[in-house]
Short mmCIF file of C-alpha atoms in Angstrom, two decimals:
data_model
loop_
_atom_site.label_atom_id
_atom_site.label_comp_id
_atom_site.label_asym_id
_atom_site.label_seq_id
_atom_site.Cartn_x
_atom_site.Cartn_y
_atom_site.Cartn_z
CA UNK A 1 -30.38 -59.31 -66.46
CA UNK A 2 -27.19 -58.51 -64.54
CA UNK A 3 -24.22 -56.73 -66.11
CA UNK A 4 -22.20 -59.98 -65.84
CA UNK A 5 -24.94 -61.94 -67.66
CA UNK A 6 -25.07 -59.32 -70.41
CA UNK A 7 -21.29 -59.56 -70.80
CA UNK A 8 -21.46 -63.37 -71.03
CA UNK A 9 -24.15 -63.21 -73.72
CA UNK A 10 -22.16 -60.64 -75.72
CA UNK A 11 -19.01 -62.80 -75.53
CA UNK A 12 -20.92 -65.92 -76.62
CA UNK A 13 -22.49 -64.09 -79.55
CA UNK A 14 -19.08 -62.78 -80.65
CA UNK A 15 -17.53 -66.25 -80.60
CA UNK A 16 -20.49 -67.72 -82.46
CA UNK A 17 -20.27 -65.02 -85.15
CA UNK A 18 -16.53 -65.55 -85.52
CA UNK A 19 -17.03 -69.29 -85.87
CA UNK A 20 -19.68 -68.87 -88.57
CA UNK A 21 -17.39 -66.47 -90.48
CA UNK A 22 -14.50 -68.95 -90.40
CA UNK A 23 -16.73 -71.78 -91.52
CA UNK A 24 -18.05 -69.69 -94.40
CA UNK A 25 -14.57 -68.95 -95.72
CA UNK A 26 -13.29 -72.48 -95.18
CA UNK A 27 -10.55 -71.11 -92.92
CA UNK A 28 -9.16 -73.23 -90.12
CA UNK A 29 -6.99 -72.09 -87.26
CA UNK A 30 -3.92 -74.28 -86.89
CA UNK A 31 -0.20 -74.04 -86.18
CA UNK A 32 1.78 -73.65 -89.40
CA UNK A 33 5.28 -74.29 -88.02
CA UNK A 34 6.09 -77.80 -86.90
CA UNK A 35 7.58 -78.20 -83.45
CA UNK A 36 9.65 -81.05 -84.87
CA UNK A 37 12.91 -80.23 -86.70
CA UNK A 38 12.84 -80.89 -90.46
CA UNK A 39 15.96 -83.06 -90.25
CA UNK A 40 15.84 -86.19 -88.06
CA UNK A 41 18.76 -86.65 -85.63
CA UNK A 42 21.57 -88.95 -86.69
CA UNK A 43 24.84 -89.88 -85.05
CA UNK A 44 26.09 -88.86 -81.61
CA UNK A 45 25.40 -85.48 -80.06
CA UNK A 46 27.90 -82.72 -80.75
CA UNK A 47 29.41 -81.01 -77.73
CA UNK A 48 29.54 -77.22 -77.97
CA UNK A 49 31.73 -75.30 -75.54
CA UNK A 50 31.23 -71.56 -75.02
CA UNK A 51 34.23 -69.71 -73.60
CA UNK A 52 33.66 -67.26 -70.73
CA UNK A 53 35.86 -64.58 -69.16
CA UNK A 54 35.17 -61.59 -66.95
CA UNK A 55 33.68 -58.84 -69.10
CA UNK A 56 32.19 -61.07 -71.83
CA UNK A 57 29.37 -59.60 -73.93
CA UNK A 58 25.98 -61.13 -73.02
CA UNK A 59 24.49 -61.32 -76.52
CA UNK A 60 27.75 -62.69 -77.95
CA UNK A 61 27.23 -65.69 -75.71
CA UNK A 62 23.50 -66.18 -75.46
CA UNK A 63 22.43 -65.21 -78.98
CA UNK A 64 24.33 -68.11 -80.60
CA UNK A 65 23.53 -70.47 -77.72
CA UNK A 66 19.80 -69.80 -78.07
CA UNK A 67 20.02 -70.94 -81.70
CA UNK A 68 21.98 -74.12 -80.91
CA UNK A 69 19.81 -74.68 -77.83
CA UNK A 70 16.90 -75.42 -80.17
CA UNK A 71 18.77 -78.59 -81.21
CA UNK A 72 18.69 -80.27 -77.81
CA UNK A 73 18.50 -83.76 -79.29
CA UNK A 74 21.76 -83.31 -81.20
CA UNK A 75 23.82 -80.65 -79.37
CA UNK A 76 25.02 -80.50 -75.76
CA UNK A 77 26.19 -77.08 -74.51
CA UNK A 78 28.82 -76.49 -71.82
CA UNK A 79 30.43 -73.33 -70.47
CA UNK A 80 34.22 -73.14 -70.09
CA UNK A 81 36.35 -70.55 -68.31
CA UNK A 82 39.71 -70.26 -66.59
CA UNK A 83 38.08 -72.17 -63.73
CA UNK A 84 34.61 -73.50 -63.00
CA UNK A 85 32.21 -71.20 -61.19
CA UNK A 86 30.60 -67.78 -61.66
CA UNK A 87 31.91 -65.43 -64.36
CA UNK A 88 30.70 -61.83 -64.55
CA UNK A 89 29.59 -60.36 -67.88
CA UNK A 90 30.39 -56.86 -69.01
CA UNK A 91 26.78 -55.89 -68.30
CA UNK A 92 26.90 -57.29 -64.76
CA UNK A 93 24.95 -60.59 -64.62
CA UNK A 94 27.02 -63.68 -63.87
CA UNK A 95 27.04 -67.00 -65.69
CA UNK A 96 28.30 -70.28 -64.26
CA UNK A 97 31.18 -72.02 -66.03
CA UNK A 98 30.73 -75.80 -65.96
CA UNK A 99 34.43 -76.49 -66.50
CA UNK A 100 37.79 -74.85 -66.17
CA UNK A 101 40.39 -75.17 -68.92
CA UNK A 102 42.11 -77.96 -67.00
CA UNK A 103 39.09 -80.29 -67.04
CA UNK A 104 37.37 -79.13 -70.23
CA UNK A 105 35.79 -82.02 -72.15
CA UNK A 106 36.62 -82.87 -75.75
CA UNK A 107 34.55 -80.56 -77.95
CA UNK A 108 33.13 -80.62 -81.45
CA UNK A 109 32.53 -76.85 -81.51
CA UNK A 110 34.13 -74.07 -79.47
CA UNK A 111 32.82 -70.50 -79.47
CA UNK A 112 34.81 -67.47 -78.33
CA UNK A 113 32.77 -64.32 -77.56
CA UNK A 114 33.87 -60.72 -77.41
CA UNK A 115 33.40 -58.06 -74.78
CA UNK A 116 35.56 -55.44 -73.13
CA UNK A 117 37.24 -58.24 -71.16
CA UNK A 118 39.11 -59.14 -74.35
CA UNK A 119 41.31 -56.07 -73.82
CA UNK A 120 42.63 -57.63 -70.63
CA UNK A 121 42.87 -61.23 -71.79
CA UNK A 122 44.99 -60.49 -74.89
CA UNK A 123 47.76 -59.65 -72.40
CA UNK A 124 47.25 -62.82 -70.35
CA UNK A 125 49.73 -65.45 -71.66
CA UNK A 126 48.21 -68.33 -69.67
CA UNK A 127 44.71 -67.57 -70.92
CA UNK A 128 45.89 -67.27 -74.52
CA UNK A 129 47.79 -70.56 -74.30
CA UNK A 130 44.67 -72.31 -73.00
CA UNK A 131 42.52 -70.80 -75.77
CA UNK A 132 45.06 -71.86 -78.40
CA UNK A 133 45.11 -75.45 -77.14
CA UNK A 134 41.32 -75.62 -76.97
CA UNK A 135 40.92 -74.23 -80.49
CA UNK A 136 43.66 -76.46 -81.93
CA UNK A 137 41.96 -79.57 -80.56
CA UNK A 138 38.41 -78.66 -81.70
CA UNK A 139 37.11 -79.41 -85.23
CA UNK A 140 34.94 -76.27 -85.48
CA UNK A 141 36.00 -72.91 -84.03
CA UNK A 142 33.70 -69.87 -84.00
CA UNK A 143 34.37 -66.34 -82.77
CA UNK A 144 31.84 -63.61 -82.11
CA UNK A 145 32.66 -59.91 -82.23
CA UNK A 146 36.10 -59.11 -80.73
CA UNK A 147 36.54 -62.77 -79.83
CA UNK A 148 38.37 -62.91 -83.15
CA UNK A 149 40.94 -60.52 -81.66
CA UNK A 150 41.54 -63.00 -78.85
CA UNK A 151 42.00 -65.87 -81.27
CA UNK A 152 44.20 -63.75 -83.53
CA UNK A 153 46.53 -62.99 -80.61
CA UNK A 154 47.23 -66.75 -80.25
CA UNK A 155 48.63 -66.82 -83.81
CA UNK A 156 46.34 -69.69 -84.68
CA UNK A 157 44.53 -67.86 -87.48
CA UNK A 158 47.55 -66.34 -89.22
CA UNK A 159 46.77 -66.47 -92.94
CA UNK A 160 43.10 -67.26 -92.22
CA UNK A 161 40.21 -65.04 -93.35
CA UNK A 162 38.31 -63.48 -90.44
CA UNK A 163 36.20 -60.49 -89.45
CA UNK A 164 35.26 -58.68 -86.25
CA UNK A 165 33.22 -55.87 -84.69
CA UNK A 166 33.37 -52.85 -87.00
CA UNK A 167 33.36 -50.27 -84.19
CA UNK A 168 36.35 -52.06 -82.66
CA UNK A 169 38.01 -52.85 -85.99
CA UNK A 170 41.29 -51.06 -85.33
CA UNK A 171 41.81 -52.80 -82.00
CA UNK A 172 40.76 -56.26 -83.19
CA UNK A 173 42.88 -56.25 -86.35
CA UNK A 174 45.91 -55.01 -84.39
CA UNK A 175 45.92 -58.33 -82.51
CA UNK A 176 46.95 -60.27 -85.62
CA UNK A 177 48.83 -58.56 -88.45
CA UNK A 178 49.03 -61.85 -90.40
CA UNK A 179 45.30 -62.57 -90.31
CA UNK A 180 43.49 -62.01 -93.62
CA UNK A 181 40.99 -59.55 -92.14
CA UNK A 182 37.81 -59.01 -94.17
CA UNK A 183 36.32 -55.60 -93.31
CA UNK A 184 33.05 -55.94 -95.22
CA UNK A 185 31.30 -59.09 -93.95
CA UNK A 186 28.55 -60.10 -91.53
CA UNK A 187 30.49 -63.30 -90.96
CA UNK A 188 33.38 -65.14 -92.62
CA UNK A 189 34.13 -68.85 -92.91
CA UNK A 190 37.59 -70.21 -93.70
CA UNK A 191 38.18 -73.92 -93.16
CA UNK A 192 37.30 -74.87 -89.61
CA UNK A 193 37.20 -71.23 -88.51
CA UNK A 194 34.12 -69.01 -88.67
CA UNK A 195 34.02 -65.46 -87.31
CA UNK A 196 31.30 -62.84 -87.03
CA UNK A 197 31.08 -59.09 -86.91
CA UNK A 198 29.73 -57.31 -83.81
CA UNK A 199 27.40 -58.68 -81.17
CA UNK A 200 24.09 -59.46 -82.97
CA UNK A 201 26.01 -60.79 -85.99
CA UNK A 202 26.98 -63.79 -83.87
CA UNK A 203 23.39 -65.01 -83.97
CA UNK A 204 23.34 -64.85 -87.77
CA UNK A 205 26.69 -66.65 -87.86
CA UNK A 206 25.38 -69.35 -85.51
CA UNK A 207 22.50 -70.01 -87.89
CA UNK A 208 25.01 -70.11 -90.75
CA UNK A 209 26.96 -72.73 -88.83
CA UNK A 210 23.77 -74.71 -88.17
CA UNK A 211 23.08 -74.58 -91.91
CA UNK A 212 26.58 -75.93 -92.59
CA UNK A 213 26.27 -78.76 -90.05
CA UNK A 214 22.60 -79.68 -90.45
CA UNK A 215 21.33 -78.01 -93.62
CA UNK A 216 19.66 -74.71 -94.46
CA UNK A 217 16.17 -76.06 -93.79
CA UNK A 218 17.23 -76.74 -90.21
CA UNK A 219 18.69 -73.25 -89.82
CA UNK A 220 15.52 -71.64 -91.14
CA UNK A 221 13.41 -73.80 -88.82
CA UNK A 222 15.48 -72.66 -85.83
CA UNK A 223 15.16 -69.01 -86.90
CA UNK A 224 11.39 -69.37 -87.27
CA UNK A 225 11.05 -71.17 -83.94
CA UNK A 226 12.83 -68.29 -82.22
CA UNK A 227 10.91 -65.68 -84.25
CA UNK A 228 14.25 -64.35 -85.46
CA UNK A 229 14.72 -62.70 -88.86
CA UNK A 230 17.92 -64.38 -90.03
CA UNK A 231 20.29 -62.37 -92.23
CA UNK A 232 21.31 -65.25 -94.49
CA UNK A 233 23.71 -63.23 -96.66
CA UNK A 234 27.11 -63.29 -94.93
CA UNK A 235 28.35 -60.44 -97.15
CA UNK A 236 25.53 -58.03 -96.25
CA UNK A 237 27.29 -55.70 -93.81
CA UNK A 238 25.95 -52.12 -93.63
CA UNK A 239 27.91 -51.53 -90.44
CA UNK A 240 31.25 -51.64 -92.25
CA UNK A 241 30.28 -48.62 -94.33
CA UNK A 242 28.68 -46.96 -91.31
CA UNK A 243 32.02 -47.13 -89.52
CA UNK A 244 34.07 -45.92 -92.49
CA UNK A 245 35.59 -49.28 -93.45
CA UNK A 246 36.36 -50.18 -97.06
CA UNK A 247 34.40 -52.56 -99.22
CA UNK A 248 35.84 -55.87 -100.38
CA UNK A 249 37.47 -54.35 -103.47
CA UNK A 250 39.35 -51.68 -101.52
CA UNK A 251 42.66 -51.99 -99.73
CA UNK A 252 42.54 -53.00 -96.08
CA UNK A 253 44.18 -50.36 -93.84
CA UNK A 254 46.76 -51.52 -91.34
CA UNK A 255 46.37 -50.64 -87.67
CA UNK A 256 49.71 -51.39 -86.00
CA UNK A 257 49.57 -52.08 -82.30
CA UNK A 258 49.71 -48.87 -80.33
CA UNK A 259 48.33 -46.71 -83.14
CA UNK A 260 45.35 -44.45 -82.61
CA UNK A 261 41.88 -45.95 -82.87
CA UNK A 262 39.66 -43.79 -85.13
CA UNK A 263 36.65 -45.20 -83.30
CA UNK A 264 38.08 -44.69 -79.81
CA UNK A 265 35.42 -42.18 -78.88
CA UNK A 266 32.87 -44.99 -78.93
CA UNK A 267 35.02 -47.58 -77.15
CA UNK A 268 32.73 -47.71 -74.10
CA UNK A 269 30.02 -49.23 -76.33
CA UNK A 270 32.22 -51.68 -78.20
CA UNK A 271 32.20 -55.36 -77.48
#
């Protein structure tokens, strides 16, 4: 008998033995997670617009979009920038904006990411005016990481609870002295505004928003479909303590514009 024939016989015997063992225990091999969402679609699709600018953080954009992308039958995603065309991320790869501000469609949800490009855009009056108009006209507004600093600079969330990246906390909070900044939170919801802490927190926030719009069963189904371990507790924020920020019961320090950033040494890794 050839070596190949011996190998074939050994493989067949292994499969036969495995099959007998499964039959003896009554075990069947089958998919446990349905490929169909637990909530049937109803009503028109929602249009989600993700804002882009040079220097955006990749995971800020594509983490949340991967979650909403699982809901293809009820959500349409578009990319919006100053003008249509390629936009370079802070990490290098480019993404194509479908629309510029001037021809942006009417949205149901707008998301504003962070990234080192926020440091430039907070000093761009035309960009800020366009962001303000877009956010004013959209029923649900979400920010990821230092995207909350961008939105704060427009004045639109004065008096609104919000959070941001904890390593960039001093910079982000300096963009809006009248915002009710919450230092100890994975994400924060206040009316139509929802904001997340740094980078990966945007994915947890996106699932929180899916839970709000479509129910928690839907959010958990999306998390399971993407093999993502969702942090469901919006108040669970170990990174606040890690970066020396106070808990909810402590006073929130002020960081006036132009003051020193206690986390400046790590700025190259902030979003």
